[in-house]
Short mmCIF file of C-alpha atoms in Angstrom, two decimals:
data_model
loop_
_atom_site.label_atom_id
_atom_site.label_comp_id
_atom_site.label_asym_id
_atom_site.label_seq_id
_atom_site.Cartn_x
_atom_site.Cartn_y
_atom_site.Cartn_z
CA MET Z 1058 174.05 80.66 62.79
CA ILE Z 1059 176.60 83.24 63.92
CA ASP Z 1060 176.99 86.08 61.40
CA PRO Z 1061 180.43 87.71 61.86
CA ASP Z 1062 179.64 90.59 59.49
CA LEU Z 1063 176.45 91.39 61.39
CA ILE Z 1064 178.33 91.35 64.70
CA ARG Z 1065 181.02 93.70 63.38
CA SER Z 1066 178.47 96.08 61.88
CA GLN Z 1067 176.16 96.29 64.91
CA THR Z 1068 178.58 96.04 67.85
CA SER Z 1069 181.99 97.33 68.88
CA VAL Z 1070 183.63 93.91 68.22
CA ARG Z 1071 186.50 94.27 65.76
CA GLN Z 1072 187.89 90.73 65.47
CA ILE Z 1073 186.28 87.33 65.90
CA GLU Z 1074 187.94 84.01 66.77
CA TYR Z 1075 185.57 81.08 66.20
CA HIS Z 1076 186.36 77.52 67.32
CA ALA Z 1077 184.28 74.37 67.27
CA GLU Z 1078 185.78 73.42 70.66
CA LEU Z 1079 188.07 75.03 73.22
CA PRO Z 1080 189.05 74.07 76.76
CA SER Z 1081 188.24 77.64 77.92
CA THR Z 1082 187.36 80.73 75.90
CA ASN Z 1083 188.70 82.91 78.74
CA ASP Z 1084 192.05 81.15 78.73
CA PHE Z 1085 192.29 81.47 74.96
CA ALA Z 1086 191.42 85.18 75.06
CA LEU Z 1087 193.97 85.83 77.82
CA GLN Z 1088 196.64 84.05 75.81
CA ARG Z 1089 195.83 86.12 72.73
CA LEU Z 1090 196.04 89.35 74.73
CA ARG Z 1091 199.47 88.35 76.08
CA GLU Z 1092 200.92 87.52 72.67
CA PRO Z 1093 201.18 90.70 70.59
CA PRO Z 1094 200.20 91.74 68.08
CA THR Z 1095 196.70 91.19 69.42
CA GLY Z 1096 194.97 92.98 66.57
CA PRO Z 1097 192.11 95.43 67.05
CA LEU Z 1098 189.98 95.17 70.19
CA PRO Z 1099 187.36 94.27 71.32
CA MET Z 1100 188.04 90.66 70.37
CA LEU Z 1101 185.32 87.99 70.50
CA VAL Z 1102 186.37 84.39 71.19
CA LEU Z 1103 183.51 82.01 70.54
CA ALA Z 1104 183.35 78.22 70.94
CA ASP Z 1105 180.51 75.86 70.10
CA ARG Z 1106 181.69 73.66 72.95
CA GLN Z 1107 183.81 74.45 75.99
CA THR Z 1108 185.38 71.47 77.77
CA GLN Z 1109 187.08 73.12 80.76
CA GLY Z 1110 185.09 76.29 81.35
CA ARG Z 1111 185.96 78.17 84.53
CA GLY Z 1112 183.86 80.06 87.05
CA ARG Z 1113 184.88 82.09 90.08
CA GLY Z 1114 187.57 80.57 92.29
CA ASP Z 1115 187.76 76.83 91.73
CA HIS Z 1116 184.26 76.58 90.27
CA ARG Z 1117 183.76 75.00 86.85
CA TRP Z 1118 181.24 75.95 84.18
CA TRP Z 1119 179.51 72.81 82.90
CA SER Z 1120 178.24 73.14 79.35
CA SER Z 1121 176.80 70.81 76.74
CA ASP Z 1122 175.73 71.14 73.12
CA GLY Z 1123 173.39 74.07 72.62
CA ALA Z 1124 175.00 76.37 75.19
CA LEU Z 1125 176.47 79.75 74.23
CA THR Z 1126 180.04 80.18 75.50
CA PHE Z 1127 182.21 83.14 74.59
CA SER Z 1128 184.69 85.69 75.90
CA LEU Z 1129 185.40 89.31 75.06
CA GLY Z 1130 188.92 90.73 75.18
CA LEU Z 1131 188.72 94.46 75.90
CA ALA Z 1132 191.10 97.38 76.12
CA LEU Z 1133 190.33 99.59 79.13
CA ASP Z 1134 191.06 103.30 78.85
CA PRO Z 1135 192.19 104.52 82.32
CA GLY Z 1136 190.73 107.92 81.51
CA GLN Z 1137 187.27 106.50 80.84
CA LEU Z 1138 187.34 103.56 83.26
CA PRO Z 1139 189.72 104.12 86.19
CA GLN Z 1140 190.90 101.24 88.36
CA ALA Z 1141 188.45 102.06 91.16
CA ARG Z 1142 185.49 101.51 88.85
CA ARG Z 1143 186.63 98.26 87.26
CA SER Z 1144 185.23 96.19 90.12
CA LEU Z 1145 181.80 97.03 88.66
CA LEU Z 1146 182.51 95.34 85.31
CA ALA Z 1147 180.81 92.11 86.43
CA LEU Z 1148 177.69 94.08 87.38
CA ALA Z 1149 177.66 95.85 84.00
CA ALA Z 1150 178.03 92.54 82.17
CA GLY Z 1151 175.27 91.00 84.28
CA ILE Z 1152 172.88 93.79 83.35
CA ALA Z 1153 173.65 93.28 79.66
CA VAL Z 1154 173.03 89.53 79.81
CA ARG Z 1155 169.87 90.02 81.87
CA ASP Z 1156 168.48 92.58 79.43
CA ALA Z 1157 169.25 90.38 76.42
CA ILE Z 1158 167.72 87.22 77.89
CA GLY Z 1159 164.70 89.24 78.98
CA ARG Z 1160 163.79 89.77 75.33
CA TRP Z 1161 162.91 86.08 75.14
CA LEU Z 1162 161.73 85.33 78.67
CA GLY Z 1163 160.20 88.64 79.75
CA SER Z 1164 162.16 91.29 81.59
CA SER Z 1165 160.58 90.73 85.01
CA ALA Z 1166 161.37 87.00 84.93
CA VAL Z 1167 165.15 87.46 84.71
CA GLN Z 1168 167.06 88.45 87.85
CA LEU Z 1169 170.63 89.00 88.99
CA LYS Z 1170 172.45 87.07 91.70
CA TRP Z 1171 175.50 88.68 93.23
CA PRO Z 1172 178.18 88.78 92.13
CA ASN Z 1173 178.02 87.46 88.58
CA ASP Z 1174 175.09 85.17 87.78
CA VAL Z 1175 171.76 85.53 85.97
CA TYR Z 1176 168.76 83.55 87.21
CA VAL Z 1177 165.27 82.59 86.07
CA ASP Z 1178 162.83 81.15 88.62
CA ASP Z 1179 165.66 80.73 91.15
CA ARG Z 1180 167.65 78.65 88.65
CA LYS Z 1181 170.87 79.70 86.96
CA VAL Z 1182 170.67 80.51 83.26
CA SER Z 1183 173.98 82.36 82.84
CA GLY Z 1184 177.33 82.89 84.54
CA ILE Z 1185 179.96 85.58 84.05
CA LEU Z 1186 183.69 85.57 84.79
CA ILE Z 1187 185.72 88.80 84.66
CA GLU Z 1188 189.51 88.55 84.59
CA LEU Z 1189 191.82 91.56 84.88
CA PRO Z 1190 195.40 90.41 84.24
CA SER Z 1191 198.33 92.44 85.55
CA HIS Z 1192 200.11 91.88 82.23
CA PRO Z 1193 199.38 93.37 79.86
CA PRO Z 1194 197.88 96.30 81.81
CA ASP Z 1195 194.54 97.94 81.04
CA VAL Z 1196 192.90 94.94 79.41
CA CYS Z 1197 190.25 92.55 80.64
CA VAL Z 1198 188.47 89.40 79.57
CA VAL Z 1199 184.72 89.07 80.05
CA GLY Z 1200 183.67 85.41 79.90
CA ILE Z 1201 179.98 84.64 79.48
CA GLY Z 1202 178.17 81.32 79.42
CA VAL Z 1203 174.44 81.12 78.67
CA ASN Z 1204 172.26 78.03 78.80
CA VAL Z 1205 170.39 78.60 75.54
CA ASN Z 1206 169.26 75.27 74.06
CA ASN Z 1207 171.33 72.81 76.07
CA SER Z 1208 169.77 69.90 77.93
CA PHE Z 1209 170.62 69.04 81.53
CA HIS Z 1210 169.66 65.38 81.12
CA ASP Z 1211 173.29 64.26 81.48
CA ALA Z 1212 174.33 67.01 83.89
CA PRO Z 1213 175.34 66.39 87.51
CA ALA Z 1214 172.34 66.09 89.83
CA GLU Z 1215 172.96 69.47 91.48
CA LEU Z 1216 172.89 71.21 88.11
CA ARG Z 1217 169.65 69.49 87.13
CA ARG Z 1218 168.08 71.00 90.24
CA ASN Z 1219 169.65 74.45 90.09
CA ALA Z 1220 170.11 75.32 86.41
CA ILE Z 1221 167.76 76.06 83.52
CA SER Z 1222 168.10 76.80 79.82
CA MET Z 1223 166.36 79.57 77.91
CA SER Z 1224 164.59 77.01 75.72
CA ASP Z 1225 163.24 75.18 78.78
CA ALA Z 1226 162.06 78.46 80.30
CA CYS Z 1227 160.25 79.72 77.20
CA GLY Z 1228 159.19 76.36 75.78
CA ALA Z 1229 160.88 76.70 72.40
CA PRO Z 1230 164.40 76.71 70.93
CA CYS Z 1231 166.21 80.05 70.82
CA GLN Z 1232 168.59 81.18 68.09
CA ARG Z 1233 172.04 81.36 69.66
CA GLY Z 1234 173.26 83.89 67.11
CA ASP Z 1235 170.45 86.27 68.03
CA VAL Z 1236 171.13 85.83 71.75
CA LEU Z 1237 174.83 86.55 71.21
CA LEU Z 1238 174.15 89.65 69.11
CA HIS Z 1239 171.79 91.13 71.71
CA ILE Z 1240 174.22 90.44 74.56
CA LEU Z 1241 177.04 92.15 72.67
CA LYS Z 1242 174.88 95.18 71.82
CA ASP Z 1243 173.59 95.46 75.38
CA PHE Z 1244 177.10 95.10 76.79
CA ASP Z 1245 178.27 98.01 74.61
CA GLN Z 1246 175.53 100.10 76.23
CA SER Z 1247 176.32 98.88 79.75
CA LEU Z 1248 180.03 99.60 79.33
CA GLN Z 1249 179.26 103.10 78.11
CA MET Z 1250 176.97 103.59 81.12
CA LEU Z 1251 179.72 102.37 83.46
CA GLN Z 1252 182.15 104.86 81.94
CA GLN Z 1253 179.79 107.83 81.97
CA ARG Z 1254 177.19 107.22 84.69
CA PRO Z 1255 178.33 104.41 87.01
CA GLU Z 1256 175.57 105.20 89.50
CA MET Z 1257 173.07 103.99 86.89
CA ILE Z 1258 174.76 100.59 86.78
CA LEU Z 1259 174.31 100.28 90.54
CA GLN Z 1260 170.68 101.42 90.38
CA ARG Z 1261 169.77 99.06 87.54
CA TRP Z 1262 171.55 96.13 89.17
CA GLN Z 1263 169.85 96.83 92.50
CA ALA Z 1264 166.44 96.80 90.82
CA PHE Z 1265 166.90 93.19 89.71
CA CYS Z 1266 168.85 91.80 92.69
CA MET Z 1267 167.14 88.52 93.54
CA LEU Z 1268 168.71 88.33 97.01
CA THR Z 1269 167.41 91.62 98.44
CA GLY Z 1270 165.24 90.96 101.50
CA ARG Z 1271 166.13 87.26 101.62
CA TRP Z 1272 167.91 85.41 104.40
CA VAL Z 1273 171.34 84.57 103.00
CA CYS Z 1274 174.54 82.92 104.17
CA LEU Z 1275 177.80 84.07 102.60
CA ARG Z 1276 180.82 81.79 102.85
CA THR Z 1277 184.41 82.92 102.49
CA GLN Z 1278 187.56 80.88 103.10
CA THR Z 1279 187.61 81.99 106.73
CA GLN Z 1280 184.01 82.50 107.86
CA THR Z 1281 180.28 82.23 107.18
CA THR Z 1282 178.03 85.25 107.68
CA CYS Z 1283 174.24 84.98 107.74
CA GLY Z 1284 171.57 87.64 107.72
CA TYR Z 1285 169.12 89.55 105.54
CA CYS Z 1286 170.50 90.80 102.23
CA GLN Z 1287 170.25 94.56 101.80
CA GLY Z 1288 171.35 94.65 98.17
CA ILE Z 1289 174.64 96.27 97.16
CA ASP Z 1290 176.51 99.45 98.09
CA GLN Z 1291 178.20 102.08 95.92
CA GLN Z 1292 181.24 99.83 95.44
CA GLY Z 1293 179.11 96.89 94.33
CA ARG Z 1294 179.69 95.02 97.60
CA LEU Z 1295 176.96 92.74 98.95
CA LEU Z 1296 175.34 94.08 102.13
CA ILE Z 1297 174.16 91.67 104.83
CA ASP Z 1298 172.25 92.76 107.94
CA THR Z 1299 173.32 90.28 110.62
CA GLN Z 1300 170.91 91.88 113.15
CA GLN Z 1301 173.98 93.07 115.07
CA ASP Z 1302 175.43 95.16 112.24
CA THR Z 1303 175.50 95.51 108.45
CA ARG Z 1304 178.53 94.02 106.74
CA ALA Z 1305 179.83 94.56 103.20
CA PHE Z 1306 181.50 91.80 101.16
CA THR Z 1307 183.56 91.94 97.99
CA SER Z 1308 183.53 88.18 97.37
CA GLY Z 1309 182.11 84.94 98.64
CA THR Z 1310 179.65 82.15 97.86
CA VAL Z 1311 176.03 82.91 98.68
CA GLU Z 1312 173.25 80.53 99.65
CA TRP Z 1313 169.72 81.73 100.32
CA THR Z 1314 166.27 80.70 101.45
#
């Protein structure tokens, strides 16, 4: 069960939009932000089922019954979070999701995959999508999908190999309302850390980067770069040692061995 009063009393969320089904919680949140009056922010958009969930680029988020899918609509204060620091929002959200899931699965078992995924045993348990629209300015949408109790029996073959749910990992069902509440509380803390001590976001993310030291190949639209991952730099870019030089990337799709 999702308890709206508990969420409002223990987190910064001020309004909640609940739907049994939506094509995309991110799309719905963006639409609400573009159609004033938006009401008080942060705004939580929650759907029991998402039919056209989006990931980075042209990726799609596949979800089935038992998954947790939601988006947060936030107002960004330029004084507290300037433009140059907003590229770290995905890292801050990843830390929050990792910390929350770690309460069920054990902190050391949950790792971060650049730029916006959370993994358990080399299998994806959560994905994050940050969207910063140009209009209206100084707002963002943080979309989060977590495999909580959903089964991958009917999922595409690639997902059955590469994804995992919290219930599969810990051997018992997990209460989605509790998972949501902890993610929201931890995100409040991560956002405050990003505003006040951004170096701590980078340090914490680096500590749980699952790619560090691994041989990786990063694909962009124009090239593929392979080498040993050296973690992230002060701008949150992925560092790859190609054995000729070290290159920094702001985006791309990563494969690893």
